[in-house]
Amino acid sequence: MVKTTVVGSYPRIGDAFEEQALRRGLARLDRGEITEADLRAVERDTVKTVLKEQNEAGIDLVTDGQISWYDSQSHIAGKLASIEINGLVRYFDTNTYYRQPVVRGAVSRKGPLIVDEWKFAQGSSKALVKAVLTGPVTLASLSLDKHYGNKKALAGDLSSAIGEEVGDLVKAGASHIQIDEPILTQRPADLSLVSESLDRIRGHKAKATLTLFTFFGDVARIYQDLQDVPADILGLDLVQGAATWPVLAKHGSSKPLVLGVIDARNTKEEDPVAVATKVSQLKSAVDLKTSYLSPSNGLEFLPRDRARRKLRILHEAARVVGVAA
Amino acid sequence: MTALLTTSVGSFPKPEYLTRARTKAAKGELSSDALRDLEQKATSEWIRFQEEIGIDILVDGEQYRGDMATYFAENLGGTEISGLVRSYGNRYYKKPIVVGELRRRGPISVDWFSFAQSQTDRPVKGMITGPYTMMDWSFDEYYGSRTDACLAFAKLLHEEAVALEAAGAKYVQVDEPALSTRFDELPLLVKAVGIVTKGLRARTVLHTCYGNYNEIFDYFNKLPVDQLDLEMSNSGLDLLERFKREPLKKEIAFGVVDVHSHVIEPEALIRERIEKALTIFQPDKLFIDPDCGLKTRSVDEARDKLRNMVAATHAVRQAHGLT
């Protein structure tokens, strides 16, 4: 009755020797022992494993785990014109770091960003693969702007670039596109910028389903306005953003939701029945048939073995919601 | 007047023989006793080096630690260690998991402090990974509340601080690299560090790095320690102007070399940085050290950076007639 999906990233390595090929590959590339092409092959093998783990856990809508992404910002921004990639900066409140994009001139798209990655992943997966892109407003907020002098203008050009990418993804066959805007949980006032940005992107999506995902906190204060953004589905972090729950329960949702109910930042395992019970309480407020359950954010903050267990809990919780219905 | 005392933040790189030994020990090919002998050898070498170049307040170099949070967690009851989690790039670390009520089973870093102090007549700092960082860098399967987990760590780390003082530590440093993670939790950090340092007669130091200092500036004077140890050169010394307007009421250990750069800062550049610091801080309240732990540098790079730092400090002392 309710489907399952993930948010994006997945742990690149595990603790077993055979799960660490990518780490060894990167180290060997650094030492000049293998070529970039050799490393791409290792990345693709890792993507296959990540897809297999999601497929085996029974996840309905999967991702490539963002295995080849150095981080959520530089992987996208680094391929755009007039952007350089600088030193490490803490990524929100996580103990991980991204390489900061520095905007030196007018930003535009020189070529595809993730189209090839998506095509490979879809060709290697039984389940539908969602194409995930970092949102223009988050990119603009986490970059160092040395050119535009205002975030709206920068976000505007980034939106055009991301929009073009969405167009090419759809042409390549992608039916589900997700735009991540975690910045909304930190700066709710950016909602109008996100809305404008999605308006531009939406023009390129044709019949594909467009999801806006927010994570690393709640969106309680802007929840009702979020219902009006030009996206088909809203993704919500309901763990770190637990404060969104009561507003969601009270006002319901006119759009299908991705309910981020499994904690992707803590190893503690949820009781699937308790999760299902809580989700079932939303059944009169939200159309669960068109909605999804998911982790609260990308799974890469967990060790691989724990991420696998979280996927199984997620699938089981969705199954119990279905049985209860 | 003692002025411009030199010190270090904590970690030094491990010599190659120790790195190899740790790999062997992890595979079970080397006994823990044999590994400890090599850790002691490396510690002694770093103590001798610090004495030779004339550093005033020494550190043990943390040759026995892998990750700073995991090392403390491994020595506490109520914890497990997770599988590998990515930090950035191709760097991974194992995180503590709090699975039960935290307990201090015994001394954590005291034996290493005592060993290092026995090698020198100069003061060696006692080093504690702070309660807020321990909480923020751990998974919590037990407390279910960041506040509760943080304060539980704080109580145990206070016991460790008292034990370090009893073992002779004249300086106790609390490392809080996670300090600037969530600005709304700064009151919690102040409370937790206050628990750790309560009643200590030793001089207390708080080290933090790589944060948005402007956002946390208002808390600097509220931190319950005698001295703040700040990374200053990586952030371009841009905090100095603010310190001019809003004076720090504590001692400051002022980072003058960038620990993430292979470049060995020349003595003249470091002198300039110290001179700038002297326009704001009184020489008896100003300590000179690297931005952060030097463990990510090579042994040679770390030694060269420290040598230039000490030489520059001595030159500035002489120029100002300070002893």
PDB file of C-alpha atoms in Angstrom, chain A residues 12-15 20 22-24 26-27 69-71 88 90 92-97 240 265-268 300-306, chain B residues 80 82-95 97 136-142 144 146 177-182 209-210:
ATOM      1  CA  ARG A  12      30.653   3.487  -0.539  1.00  0.00           C
ATOM      2  CA  ILE A  13      32.544   0.850   1.388  1.00  0.00           C
ATOM      3  CA  GLY A  14      31.832  -1.778   4.007  1.00  0.00           C
ATOM      4  CA  ASP A  15      34.048  -3.447   6.577  1.00  0.00           C
ATOM      5  CA  GLN A  20      36.494  -1.931   0.025  1.00  0.00           C
ATOM      6  CA  LEU A  22      36.543   1.589  -4.176  1.00  0.00           C
ATOM      7  CA  ARG A  23      38.731   2.751  -1.294  1.00  0.00           C
ATOM      8  CA  ARG A  24      41.642   0.711  -2.622  1.00  0.00           C
ATOM      9  CA  LEU A  26      41.123   5.600  -5.108  1.00  0.00           C
ATOM     10  CA  ALA A  27      44.343   4.998  -3.174  1.00  0.00           C
ATOM     11  CA  TRP A  69      30.200  11.908  -6.092  1.00  0.00           C
ATOM     12  CA  TYR A  70      33.061  13.443  -4.119  1.00  0.00           C
ATOM     13  CA  ASP A  71      30.315  15.311  -2.269  1.00  0.00           C
ATOM     14  CA  LEU A  88      36.843  21.632   2.609  1.00  0.00           C
ATOM     15  CA  ARG A  90      31.689  21.276   7.086  1.00  0.00           C
ATOM     16  CA  PHE A  92      25.589  21.284   7.590  1.00  0.00           C
ATOM     17  CA  ASP A  93      25.785  19.768  11.084  1.00  0.00           C
ATOM     18  CA  THR A  94      27.374  16.503   9.940  1.00  0.00           C
ATOM     19  CA  ASN A  95      30.925  15.454  10.656  1.00  0.00           C
ATOM     20  CA  THR A  96      31.552  15.312   6.914  1.00  0.00           C
ATOM     21  CA  TYR A  97      32.954  17.919   4.578  1.00  0.00           C
ATOM     22  CA  GLN A 240      15.765  15.166  12.717  1.00  0.00           C
ATOM     23  CA  ARG A 265      22.063   9.339  11.051  1.00  0.00           C
ATOM     24  CA  ASN A 266      21.890   6.902  13.942  1.00  0.00           C
ATOM     25  CA  THR A 267      22.626   3.178  14.111  1.00  0.00           C
ATOM     26  CA  LYS A 268      19.765   2.550  16.529  1.00  0.00           C
ATOM     27  CA  GLU A 300      26.148   7.391   3.762  1.00  0.00           C
ATOM     28  CA  PHE A 301      26.375   8.604   7.370  1.00  0.00           C
ATOM     29  CA  LEU A 302      25.969   4.993   8.520  1.00  0.00           C
ATOM     30  CA  PRO A 303      28.354   2.043   8.241  1.00  0.00           C
ATOM     31  CA  ARG A 304      27.380  -0.193   5.294  1.00  0.00           C
ATOM     32  CA  ASP A 305      26.101  -3.082   7.434  1.00  0.00           C
ATOM     33  CA  ARG A 306      23.824  -0.736   9.386  1.00  0.00           C
TER      34      ARG A 306
ATOM     35  CA  GLU B  80      30.916  -0.202  20.975  1.00  0.00           C
ATOM     36  CA  SER B  82      30.992   1.013  14.550  1.00  0.00           C
ATOM     37  CA  GLY B  83      32.048  -0.020  11.078  1.00  0.00           C
ATOM     38  CA  LEU B  84      33.689   2.486   8.767  1.00  0.00           C
ATOM     39  CA  VAL B  85      31.969   5.778   8.014  1.00  0.00           C
ATOM     40  CA  ARG B  86      33.192   8.339   5.500  1.00  0.00           C
ATOM     41  CA  SER B  87      34.509  11.702   6.624  1.00  0.00           C
ATOM     42  CA  TYR B  88      35.404  13.142   3.217  1.00  0.00           C
ATOM     43  CA  GLY B  89      37.243  12.074   0.078  1.00  0.00           C
ATOM     44  CA  ASN B  90      38.755   8.651   0.662  1.00  0.00           C
ATOM     45  CA  ARG B  91      38.986   9.097   4.453  1.00  0.00           C
ATOM     46  CA  TYR B  92      36.949   6.831   6.703  1.00  0.00           C
ATOM     47  CA  TYR B  93      36.793   6.386  10.462  1.00  0.00           C
ATOM     48  CA  LYS B  94      35.039   4.207  12.983  1.00  0.00           C
ATOM     49  CA  LYS B  95      32.539   5.950  15.217  1.00  0.00           C
ATOM     50  CA  ILE B  97      28.198   3.751  19.444  1.00  0.00           C
ATOM     51  CA  ASP B 136      28.333  14.648  18.477  1.00  0.00           C
ATOM     52  CA  TRP B 137      30.736  12.133  16.932  1.00  0.00           C
ATOM     53  CA  SER B 138      29.028   9.064  18.441  1.00  0.00           C
ATOM     54  CA  PHE B 139      25.918   7.178  17.461  1.00  0.00           C
ATOM     55  CA  ASP B 140      23.545   7.070  20.423  1.00  0.00           C
ATOM     56  CA  GLU B 141      21.447   3.954  20.899  1.00  0.00           C
ATOM     57  CA  TYR B 142      20.925   4.441  24.624  1.00  0.00           C
ATOM     58  CA  GLY B 144      17.956   9.165  23.122  1.00  0.00           C
ATOM     59  CA  ARG B 146      21.864  14.750  22.848  1.00  0.00           C
ATOM     60  CA  PRO B 177      36.461  20.407  17.403  1.00  0.00           C
ATOM     61  CA  ALA B 178      32.683  19.890  17.141  1.00  0.00           C
ATOM     62  CA  LEU B 179      32.033  23.136  19.049  1.00  0.00           C
ATOM     63  CA  SER B 180      30.639  25.057  16.087  1.00  0.00           C
ATOM     64  CA  THR B 181      28.469  22.235  14.710  1.00  0.00           C
ATOM     65  CA  ARG B 182      25.145  23.503  16.042  1.00  0.00           C
ATOM     66  CA  CYS B 209      39.220  24.615  15.073  1.00  0.00           C
ATOM     67  CA  TYR B 210      37.732  25.126  11.627  1.00  0.00           C
TER      68      TYR B 210
END
